[in-house]
mmCIF file of C-alpha atoms in Angstrom:
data_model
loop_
_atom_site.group_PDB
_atom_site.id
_atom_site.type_symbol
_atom_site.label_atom_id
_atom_site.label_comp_id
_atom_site.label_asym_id
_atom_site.label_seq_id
_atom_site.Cartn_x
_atom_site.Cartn_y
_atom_site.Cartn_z
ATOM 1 C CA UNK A 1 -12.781 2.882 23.994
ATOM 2 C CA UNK A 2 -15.151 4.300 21.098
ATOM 3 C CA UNK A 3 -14.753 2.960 17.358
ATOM 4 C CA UNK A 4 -13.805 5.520 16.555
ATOM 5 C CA UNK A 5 -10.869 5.953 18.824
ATOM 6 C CA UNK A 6 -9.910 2.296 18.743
ATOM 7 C CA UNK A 7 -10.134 2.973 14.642
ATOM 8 C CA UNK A 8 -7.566 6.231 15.331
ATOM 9 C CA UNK A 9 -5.496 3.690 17.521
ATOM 10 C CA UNK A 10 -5.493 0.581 14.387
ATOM 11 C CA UNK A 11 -4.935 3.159 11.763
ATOM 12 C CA UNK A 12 -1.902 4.590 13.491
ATOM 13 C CA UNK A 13 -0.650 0.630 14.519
ATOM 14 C CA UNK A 14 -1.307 -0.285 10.971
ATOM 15 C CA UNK A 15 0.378 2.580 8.793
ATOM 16 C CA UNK A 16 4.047 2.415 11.390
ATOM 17 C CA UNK A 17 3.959 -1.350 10.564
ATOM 18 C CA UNK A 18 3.569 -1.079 6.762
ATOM 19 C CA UNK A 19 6.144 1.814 7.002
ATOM 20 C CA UNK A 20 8.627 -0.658 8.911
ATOM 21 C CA UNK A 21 8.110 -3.408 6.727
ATOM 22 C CA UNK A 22 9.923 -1.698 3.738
ATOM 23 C CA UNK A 23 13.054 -0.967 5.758
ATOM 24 C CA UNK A 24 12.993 -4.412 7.454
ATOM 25 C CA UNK A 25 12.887 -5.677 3.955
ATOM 26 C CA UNK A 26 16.785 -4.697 3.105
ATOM 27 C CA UNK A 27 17.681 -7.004 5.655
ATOM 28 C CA UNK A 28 15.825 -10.019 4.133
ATOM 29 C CA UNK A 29 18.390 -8.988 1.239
ATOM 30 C CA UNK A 30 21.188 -8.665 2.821
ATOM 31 C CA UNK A 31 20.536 -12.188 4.333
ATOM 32 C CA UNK A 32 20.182 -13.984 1.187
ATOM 33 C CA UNK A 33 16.804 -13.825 0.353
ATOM 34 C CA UNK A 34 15.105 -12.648 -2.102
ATOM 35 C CA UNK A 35 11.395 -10.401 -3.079
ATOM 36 C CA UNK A 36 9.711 -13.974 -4.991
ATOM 37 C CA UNK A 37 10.126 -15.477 -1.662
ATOM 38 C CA UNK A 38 9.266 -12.777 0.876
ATOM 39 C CA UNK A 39 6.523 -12.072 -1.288
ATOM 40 C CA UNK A 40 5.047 -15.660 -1.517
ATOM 41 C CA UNK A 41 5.162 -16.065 2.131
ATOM 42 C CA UNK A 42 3.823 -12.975 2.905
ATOM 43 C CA UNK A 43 0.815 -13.283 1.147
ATOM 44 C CA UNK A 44 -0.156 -16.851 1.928
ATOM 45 C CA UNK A 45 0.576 -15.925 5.676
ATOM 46 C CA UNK A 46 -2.169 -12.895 5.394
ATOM 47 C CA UNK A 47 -4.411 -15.559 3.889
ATOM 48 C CA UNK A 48 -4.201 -17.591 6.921
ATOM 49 C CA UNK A 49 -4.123 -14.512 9.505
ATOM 50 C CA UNK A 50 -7.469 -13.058 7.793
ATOM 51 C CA UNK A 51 -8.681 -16.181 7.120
ATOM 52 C CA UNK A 52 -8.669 -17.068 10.771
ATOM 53 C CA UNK A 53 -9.745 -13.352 11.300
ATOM 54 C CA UNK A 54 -13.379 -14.093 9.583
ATOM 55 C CA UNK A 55 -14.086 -17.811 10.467
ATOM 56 C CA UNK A 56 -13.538 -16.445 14.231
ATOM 57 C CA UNK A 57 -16.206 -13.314 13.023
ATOM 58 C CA UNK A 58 -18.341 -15.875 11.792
ATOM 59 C CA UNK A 59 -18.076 -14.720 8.570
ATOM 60 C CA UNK A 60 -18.341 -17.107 5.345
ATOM 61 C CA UNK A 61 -15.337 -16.770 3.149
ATOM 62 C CA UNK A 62 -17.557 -17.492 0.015
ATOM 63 C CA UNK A 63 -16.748 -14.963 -2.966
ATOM 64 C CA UNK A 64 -19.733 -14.447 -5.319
ATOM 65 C CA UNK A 65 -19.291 -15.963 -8.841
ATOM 66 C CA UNK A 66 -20.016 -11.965 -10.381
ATOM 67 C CA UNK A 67 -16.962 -10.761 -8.433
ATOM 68 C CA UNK A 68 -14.586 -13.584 -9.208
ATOM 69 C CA UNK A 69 -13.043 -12.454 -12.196
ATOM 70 C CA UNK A 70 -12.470 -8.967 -10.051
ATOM 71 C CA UNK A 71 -10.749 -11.311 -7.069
ATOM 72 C CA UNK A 72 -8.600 -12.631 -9.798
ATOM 73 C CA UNK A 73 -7.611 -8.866 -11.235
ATOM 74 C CA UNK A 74 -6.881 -7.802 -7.664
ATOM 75 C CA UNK A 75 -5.173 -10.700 -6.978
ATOM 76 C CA UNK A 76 -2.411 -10.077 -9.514
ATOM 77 C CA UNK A 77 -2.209 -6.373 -8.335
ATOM 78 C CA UNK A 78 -1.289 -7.667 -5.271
ATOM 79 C CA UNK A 79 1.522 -9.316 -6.748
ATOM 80 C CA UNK A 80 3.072 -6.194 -7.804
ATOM 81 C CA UNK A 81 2.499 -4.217 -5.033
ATOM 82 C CA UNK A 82 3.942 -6.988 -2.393
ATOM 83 C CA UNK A 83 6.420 -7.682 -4.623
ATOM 84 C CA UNK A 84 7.880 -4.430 -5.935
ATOM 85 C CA UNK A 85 7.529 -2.299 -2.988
ATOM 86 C CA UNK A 86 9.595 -4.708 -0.937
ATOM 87 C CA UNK A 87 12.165 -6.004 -3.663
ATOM 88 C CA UNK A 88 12.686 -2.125 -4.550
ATOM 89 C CA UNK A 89 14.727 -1.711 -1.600
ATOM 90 C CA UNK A 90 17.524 -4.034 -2.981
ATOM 91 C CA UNK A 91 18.099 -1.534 -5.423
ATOM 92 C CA UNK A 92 17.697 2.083 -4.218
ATOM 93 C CA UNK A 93 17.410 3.347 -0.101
ATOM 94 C CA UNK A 94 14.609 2.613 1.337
ATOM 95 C CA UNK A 95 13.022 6.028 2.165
ATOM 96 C CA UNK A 96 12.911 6.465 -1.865
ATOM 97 C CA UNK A 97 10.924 3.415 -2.288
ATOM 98 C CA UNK A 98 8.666 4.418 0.364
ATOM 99 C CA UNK A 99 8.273 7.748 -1.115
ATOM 100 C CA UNK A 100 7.682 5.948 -5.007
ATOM 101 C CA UNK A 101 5.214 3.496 -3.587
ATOM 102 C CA UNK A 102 3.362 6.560 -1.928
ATOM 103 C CA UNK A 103 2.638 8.064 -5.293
ATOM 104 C CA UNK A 104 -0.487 6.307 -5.589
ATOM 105 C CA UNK A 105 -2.697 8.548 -3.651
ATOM 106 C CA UNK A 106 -2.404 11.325 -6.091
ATOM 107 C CA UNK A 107 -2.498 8.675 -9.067
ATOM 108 C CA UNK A 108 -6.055 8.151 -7.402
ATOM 109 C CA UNK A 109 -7.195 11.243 -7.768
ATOM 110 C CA UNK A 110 -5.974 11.053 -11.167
ATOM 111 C CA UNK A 111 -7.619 7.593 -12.328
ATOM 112 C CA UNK A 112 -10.792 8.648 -10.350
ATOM 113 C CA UNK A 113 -10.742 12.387 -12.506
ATOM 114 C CA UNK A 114 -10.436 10.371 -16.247
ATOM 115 C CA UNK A 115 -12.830 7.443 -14.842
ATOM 116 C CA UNK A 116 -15.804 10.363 -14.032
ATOM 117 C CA UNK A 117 -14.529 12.260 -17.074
ATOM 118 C CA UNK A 118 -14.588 15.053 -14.089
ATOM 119 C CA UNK A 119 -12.413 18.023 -14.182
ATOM 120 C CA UNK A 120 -10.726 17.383 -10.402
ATOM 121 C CA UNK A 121 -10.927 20.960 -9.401
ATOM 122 C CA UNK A 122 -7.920 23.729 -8.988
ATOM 123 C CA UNK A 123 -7.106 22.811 -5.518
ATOM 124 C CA UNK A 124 -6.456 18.881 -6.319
ATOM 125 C CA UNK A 125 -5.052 19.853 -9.510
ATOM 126 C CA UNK A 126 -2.433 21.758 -7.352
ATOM 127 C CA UNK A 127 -2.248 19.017 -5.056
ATOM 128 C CA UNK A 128 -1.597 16.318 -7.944
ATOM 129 C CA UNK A 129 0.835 18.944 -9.591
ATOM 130 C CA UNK A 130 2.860 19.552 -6.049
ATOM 131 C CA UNK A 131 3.144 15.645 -5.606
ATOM 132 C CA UNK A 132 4.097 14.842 -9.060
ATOM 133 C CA UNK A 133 6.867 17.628 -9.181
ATOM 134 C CA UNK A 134 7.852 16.565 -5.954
ATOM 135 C CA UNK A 135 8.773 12.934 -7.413
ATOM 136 C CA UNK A 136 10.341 14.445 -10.496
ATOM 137 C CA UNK A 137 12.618 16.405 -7.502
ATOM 138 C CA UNK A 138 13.796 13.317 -5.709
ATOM 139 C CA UNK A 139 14.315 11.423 -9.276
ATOM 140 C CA UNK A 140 15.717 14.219 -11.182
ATOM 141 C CA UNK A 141 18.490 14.995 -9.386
ATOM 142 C CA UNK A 142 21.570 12.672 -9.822
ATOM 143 C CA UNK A 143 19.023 10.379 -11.089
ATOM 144 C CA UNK A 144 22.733 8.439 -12.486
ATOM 145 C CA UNK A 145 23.121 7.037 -9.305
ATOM 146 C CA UNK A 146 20.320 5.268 -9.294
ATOM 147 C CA UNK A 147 19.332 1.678 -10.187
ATOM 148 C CA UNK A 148 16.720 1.767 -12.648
ATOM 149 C CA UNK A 149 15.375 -1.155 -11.400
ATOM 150 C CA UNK A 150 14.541 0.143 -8.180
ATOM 151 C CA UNK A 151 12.686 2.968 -9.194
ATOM 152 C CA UNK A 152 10.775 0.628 -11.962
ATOM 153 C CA UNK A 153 9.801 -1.650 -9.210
ATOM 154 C CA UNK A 154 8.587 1.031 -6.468
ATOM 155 C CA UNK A 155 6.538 3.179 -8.794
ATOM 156 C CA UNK A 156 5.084 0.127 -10.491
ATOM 157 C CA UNK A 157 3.729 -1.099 -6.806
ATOM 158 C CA UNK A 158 2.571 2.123 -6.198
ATOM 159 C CA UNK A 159 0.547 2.521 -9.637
ATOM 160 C CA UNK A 160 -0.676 -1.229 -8.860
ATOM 161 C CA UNK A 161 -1.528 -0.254 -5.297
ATOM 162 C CA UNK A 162 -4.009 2.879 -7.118
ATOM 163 C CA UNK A 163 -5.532 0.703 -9.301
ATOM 164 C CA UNK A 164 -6.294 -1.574 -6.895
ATOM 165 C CA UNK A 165 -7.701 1.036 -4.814
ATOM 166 C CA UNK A 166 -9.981 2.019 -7.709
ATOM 167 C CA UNK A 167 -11.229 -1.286 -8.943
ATOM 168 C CA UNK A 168 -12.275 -2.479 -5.376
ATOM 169 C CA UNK A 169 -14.291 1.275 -4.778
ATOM 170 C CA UNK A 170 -16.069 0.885 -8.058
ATOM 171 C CA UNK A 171 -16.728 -2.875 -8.759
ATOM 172 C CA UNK A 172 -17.685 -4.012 -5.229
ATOM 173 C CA UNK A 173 -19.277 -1.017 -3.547
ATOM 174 C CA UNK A 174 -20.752 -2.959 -0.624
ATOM 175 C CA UNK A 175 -21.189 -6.527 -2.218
ATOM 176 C CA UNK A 176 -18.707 -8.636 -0.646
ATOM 177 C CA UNK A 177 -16.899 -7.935 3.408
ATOM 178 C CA UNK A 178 -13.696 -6.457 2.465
ATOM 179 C CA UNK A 179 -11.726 -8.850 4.573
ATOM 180 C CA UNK A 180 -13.598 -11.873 2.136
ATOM 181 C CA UNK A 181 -11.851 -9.253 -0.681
ATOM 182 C CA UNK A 182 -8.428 -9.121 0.890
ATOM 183 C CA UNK A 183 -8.258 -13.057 1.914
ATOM 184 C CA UNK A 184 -9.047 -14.004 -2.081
ATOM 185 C CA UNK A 185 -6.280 -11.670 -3.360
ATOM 186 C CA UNK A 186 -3.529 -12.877 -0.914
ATOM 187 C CA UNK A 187 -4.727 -16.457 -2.288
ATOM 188 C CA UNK A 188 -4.942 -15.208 -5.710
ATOM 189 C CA UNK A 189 -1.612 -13.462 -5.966
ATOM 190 C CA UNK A 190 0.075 -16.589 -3.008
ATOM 191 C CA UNK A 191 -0.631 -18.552 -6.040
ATOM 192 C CA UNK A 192 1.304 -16.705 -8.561
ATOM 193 C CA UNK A 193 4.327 -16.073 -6.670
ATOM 194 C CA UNK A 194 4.508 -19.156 -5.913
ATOM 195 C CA UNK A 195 4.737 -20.148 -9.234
ATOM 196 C CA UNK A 196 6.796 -17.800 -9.968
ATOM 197 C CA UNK A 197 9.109 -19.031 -7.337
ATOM 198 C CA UNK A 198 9.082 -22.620 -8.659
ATOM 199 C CA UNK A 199 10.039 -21.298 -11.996
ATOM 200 C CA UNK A 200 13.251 -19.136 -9.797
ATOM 201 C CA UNK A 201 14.452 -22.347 -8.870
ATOM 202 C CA UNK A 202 12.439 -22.694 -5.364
ATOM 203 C CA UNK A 203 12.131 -20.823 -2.369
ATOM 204 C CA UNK A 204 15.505 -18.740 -1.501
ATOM 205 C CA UNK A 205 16.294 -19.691 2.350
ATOM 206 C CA UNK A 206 17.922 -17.191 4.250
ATOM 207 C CA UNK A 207 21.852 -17.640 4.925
ATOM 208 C CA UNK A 208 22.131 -15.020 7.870
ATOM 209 C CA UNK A 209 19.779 -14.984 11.157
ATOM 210 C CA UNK A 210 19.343 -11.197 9.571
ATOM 211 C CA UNK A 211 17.844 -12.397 6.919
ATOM 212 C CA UNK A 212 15.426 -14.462 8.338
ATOM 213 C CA UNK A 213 14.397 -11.796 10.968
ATOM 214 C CA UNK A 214 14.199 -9.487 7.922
ATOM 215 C CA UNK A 215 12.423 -12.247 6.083
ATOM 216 C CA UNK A 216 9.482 -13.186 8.954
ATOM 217 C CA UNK A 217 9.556 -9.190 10.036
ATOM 218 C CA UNK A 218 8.381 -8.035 6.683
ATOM 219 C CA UNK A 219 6.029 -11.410 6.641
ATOM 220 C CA UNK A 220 4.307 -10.360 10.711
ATOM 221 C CA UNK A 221 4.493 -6.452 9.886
ATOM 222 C CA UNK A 222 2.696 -6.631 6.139
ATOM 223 C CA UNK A 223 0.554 -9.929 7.213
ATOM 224 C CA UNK A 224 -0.825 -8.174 10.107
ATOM 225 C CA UNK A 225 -1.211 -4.463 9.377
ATOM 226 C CA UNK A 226 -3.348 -4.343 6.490
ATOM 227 C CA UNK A 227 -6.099 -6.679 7.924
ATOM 228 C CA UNK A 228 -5.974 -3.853 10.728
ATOM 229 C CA UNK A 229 -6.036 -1.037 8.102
ATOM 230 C CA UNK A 230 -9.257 -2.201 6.716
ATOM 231 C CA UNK A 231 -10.708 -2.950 10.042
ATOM 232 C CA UNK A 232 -9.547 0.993 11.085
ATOM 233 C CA UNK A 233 -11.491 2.270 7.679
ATOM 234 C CA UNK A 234 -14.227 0.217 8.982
ATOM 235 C CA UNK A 235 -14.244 1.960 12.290
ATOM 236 C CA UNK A 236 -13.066 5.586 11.858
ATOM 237 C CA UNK A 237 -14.234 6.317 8.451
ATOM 238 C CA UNK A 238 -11.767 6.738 5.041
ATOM 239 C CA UNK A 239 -11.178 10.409 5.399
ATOM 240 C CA UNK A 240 -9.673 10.027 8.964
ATOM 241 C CA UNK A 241 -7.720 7.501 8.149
ATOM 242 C CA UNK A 242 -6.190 8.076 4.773
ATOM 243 C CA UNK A 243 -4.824 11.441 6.990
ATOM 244 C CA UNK A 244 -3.215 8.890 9.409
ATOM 245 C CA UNK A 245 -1.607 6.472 6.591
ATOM 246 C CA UNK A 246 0.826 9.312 6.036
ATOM 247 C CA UNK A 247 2.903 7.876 8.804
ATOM 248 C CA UNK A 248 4.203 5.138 6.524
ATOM 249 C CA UNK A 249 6.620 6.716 4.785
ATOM 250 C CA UNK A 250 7.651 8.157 7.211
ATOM 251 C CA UNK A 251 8.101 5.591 9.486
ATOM 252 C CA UNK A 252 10.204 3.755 6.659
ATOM 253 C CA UNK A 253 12.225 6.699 6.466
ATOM 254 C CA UNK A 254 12.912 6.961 9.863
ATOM 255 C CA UNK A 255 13.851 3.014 10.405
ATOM 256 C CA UNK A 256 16.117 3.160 7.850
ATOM 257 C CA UNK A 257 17.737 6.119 9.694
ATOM 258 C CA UNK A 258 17.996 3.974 12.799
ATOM 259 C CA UNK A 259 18.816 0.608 11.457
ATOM 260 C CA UNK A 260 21.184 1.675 8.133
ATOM 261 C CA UNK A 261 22.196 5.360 8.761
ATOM 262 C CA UNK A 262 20.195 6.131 5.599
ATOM 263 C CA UNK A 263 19.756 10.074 5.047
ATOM 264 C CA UNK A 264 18.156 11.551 2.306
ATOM 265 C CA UNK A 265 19.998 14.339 0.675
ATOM 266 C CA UNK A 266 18.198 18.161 0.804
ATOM 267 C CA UNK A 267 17.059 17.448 -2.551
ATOM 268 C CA UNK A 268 14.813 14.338 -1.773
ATOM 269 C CA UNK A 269 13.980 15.647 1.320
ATOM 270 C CA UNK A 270 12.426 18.619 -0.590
ATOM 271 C CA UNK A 271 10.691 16.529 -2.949
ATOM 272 C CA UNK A 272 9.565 14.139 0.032
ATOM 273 C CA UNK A 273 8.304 17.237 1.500
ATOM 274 C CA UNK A 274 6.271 18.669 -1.406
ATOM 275 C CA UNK A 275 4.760 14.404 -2.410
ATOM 276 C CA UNK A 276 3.772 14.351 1.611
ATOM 277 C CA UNK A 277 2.269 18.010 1.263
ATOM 278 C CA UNK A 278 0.109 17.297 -2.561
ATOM 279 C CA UNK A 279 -1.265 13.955 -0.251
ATOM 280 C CA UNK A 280 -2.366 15.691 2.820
ATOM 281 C CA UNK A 281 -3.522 19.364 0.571
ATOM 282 C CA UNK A 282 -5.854 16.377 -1.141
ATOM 283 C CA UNK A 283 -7.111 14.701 1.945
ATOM 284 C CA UNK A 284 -7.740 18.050 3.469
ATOM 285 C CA UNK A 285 -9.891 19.041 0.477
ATOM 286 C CA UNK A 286 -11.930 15.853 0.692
ATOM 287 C CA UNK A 287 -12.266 16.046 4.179
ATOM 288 C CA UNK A 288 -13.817 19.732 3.347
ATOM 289 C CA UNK A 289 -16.181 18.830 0.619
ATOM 290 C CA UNK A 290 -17.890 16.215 2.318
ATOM 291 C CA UNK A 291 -19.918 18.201 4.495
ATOM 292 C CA UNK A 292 -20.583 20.101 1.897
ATOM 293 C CA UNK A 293 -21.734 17.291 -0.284
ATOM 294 C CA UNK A 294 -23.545 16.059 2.674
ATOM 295 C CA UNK A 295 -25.824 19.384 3.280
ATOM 296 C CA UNK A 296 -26.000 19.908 -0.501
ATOM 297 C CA UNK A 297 -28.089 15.435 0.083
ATOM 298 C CA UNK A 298 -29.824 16.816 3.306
ATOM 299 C CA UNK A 299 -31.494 19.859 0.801
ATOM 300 C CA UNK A 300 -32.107 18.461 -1.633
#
């Protein structure tokens, strides 16, 4: 099998296990754990899977000195994006947080737009509009019903996820592996969840075998799909895959289906439909210009 194809193949793997990692979460919950603990153990376990990953490559794990202080930001973004995007699920269904997490592809496109000081063009401006309106849809309507918290927590991870996305394109651009990135944050941000589940009162055990299959599913799922994410960027190019990462959602919302008899109501499907539709209308676009941009290199 080609790179490329074997990229297809880890992309796909990688986006149905992130997508099933939300909806596994609620049953962590439900068994008496809670997101500081999950969390924790999630990320210290993808420090050990990656770290085993690159000493097998032959790869030192040695970070710079210049991009420590970036480690250390990324780190802590890592924090709220394991954290919130799993603990949101105590709070509100899970194909919601799925959805709210997934804003951060168009909140990309914005922080990429203001950091270039760069109108985006019409087409991504309609994109970004279509996926932002399609949020307000889903929140906006009976909005009473639900918990604040939940929605705080999902489109915080999601806005930490697109700054995180950001910072590693534009402050390491090719200076340290990206699996030497991703092993540094999982220690960075292991560290403060840890802390902050000493100051919780320790690490919440499980009461219910659910909730420790809930517990070690989201743990496996998270712990092993994003190394393969990277390592699918690596091998099928970013504009491929991003495409392909749109099965996370909605894988999440389709587990919850199966394993809660969660539906969403026509009104969040709608707005589901038109976030989903501003995400791929933007990855179409980019997948467009490239050539372009390409030819325009080759001319010049």
């Amino acid at each position: 099998m080609s790179d490329a194809r074997l990229g297809l193949v880890f992309a796909i793997i990688s986006s149905i296990g992130l997508g099933l990692a939300i909806a596994v979460g609620r049953l962590a919950f439900e068994g008496g754990t809670d997101g500081l603990t999950i969390a924790m153990t999630r990320c210290w376990f993808g420090a050990v899977l990656v770290a085993i990953y690159l000493k097998a490559r032959g790869t030192s794990l040695f970070m710079p000195k210049a991009f420590r202080i970036h480690a250390v930001i990324l780190g802590l973004l890592m924090v709220q994006m394991t954290w919130g995007n799993v603990t949101s699920v105590a709070y509100i269904p899970v194909g919601l947080a799925a959805l709210l997490f997934f804003v951060y592809p168009p909140l990309v496109a914005v922080f990429v737009a203001v950091l270039d000081r760069r109108p985006p063009g019409l087409v991504k401006v309609l994109a970004v509009g279509t996926a932002f309106a399609g949020l307000a849809v889903m929140l906006g309507v009976r909005f009473e019903s639900l918990d604040w918290r939940g929605v705080a927590l999902g489109l915080g991870a999601g806005i930490a996820c697109a700054m995180n996305v950001v910072w590693v394109s534009r402050k390491n651009t090719g200076i340290v592996d990206p699996m030497v990135v991703v092993f540094w944050m999982s220690i960075v941000a292991g560290t403060a969840l840890t802390v902050g589940v000493i100051l919780n009162g320790g690490w919440t055990v499980p009461k219910t075998t659910g909730g420790w299959i809930g517990l070690w599913g989201v743990v496996l799922l998270q712990g092993a799909s994003i190394p393969l994410y990277f390592a699918a960027i690596a091998r099928g190019g970013p504009e491929h895959i991003a495409v392909l990462n749109n099965l996370q959602p909605v894988a999440s919302i389709a587990a919850a289906w199966v394993l809660f008899s969660e539906v969403l109501t026509i009104e969040r499907v709608l707005g589901a439909a038109m976030v989903l539709g501003g995400i791929l209308l933007m990855q179409l676009q980019d997948r467009t210009r490239q050539p372009q941009t390409e030819q325009k290199a080759t001319r010049d």
